[in-house]
């Protein structure tokens, strides 16, 4: 029986290389969902769902347990992207631990200031618009999505390589992953 496998035991968050261990309440990575629409043409008896791109817009969020002026100051600073790395410890029932690393590059698009209560932690929530997403588990690449360079590596396959080639867009293997600075 496979019970209690791959439980997230703990995690840490790094923002622009600064660690926030002990000051992070939660992190929500981007949801990956295909961008589709219904297509119906003459001779069809029902709509057919077709892809219109690869993914819907990528967004992420994180909640800190302190007021972080260095993060809040990034709101609206569209000239400098924010680099975020979430490192998780995933543990199975037998105690074996493997790392899960999510690296994001994007912009802080909103700050929810949180409720101020005397003697309690203020918990501001930060929402990001993401244009680069890279996820590994135990050192194995699970996803790479680089919106600006038309790169999507899913299950080890760069699914837009042929499309980029047909369009004359060159993206070297070395540049895949180059858009994120992380821990």
Short mmCIF file of C-alpha atoms in Angstrom, two decimals, residues 7 14 29 39 49 55 59 69 75 103 109 115 151 166 182:
data_model
loop_
_atom_site.label_atom_id
_atom_site.label_comp_id
_atom_site.label_asym_id
_atom_site.label_seq_id
_atom_site.Cartn_x
_atom_site.Cartn_y
_atom_site.Cartn_z
CA UNK A 7 4.01 14.95 1.79
CA UNK A 14 13.61 33.21 -1.39
CA UNK A 29 2.58 28.29 -7.43
CA UNK A 39 -14.82 25.36 -32.32
CA UNK A 49 -12.46 21.95 -27.89
CA UNK A 55 -1.51 27.82 -21.18
CA UNK A 59 -0.08 33.76 -11.64
CA UNK A 69 9.00 46.90 2.71
CA UNK A 75 4.74 46.76 -6.59
CA UNK A 103 11.59 29.14 -9.62
CA UNK A 109 0.90 43.04 -9.38
CA UNK A 115 -5.41 42.82 8.87
CA UNK A 151 9.40 27.70 -24.52
CA UNK A 166 9.07 27.21 -38.39
CA UNK A 182 17.56 31.70 -7.94
#
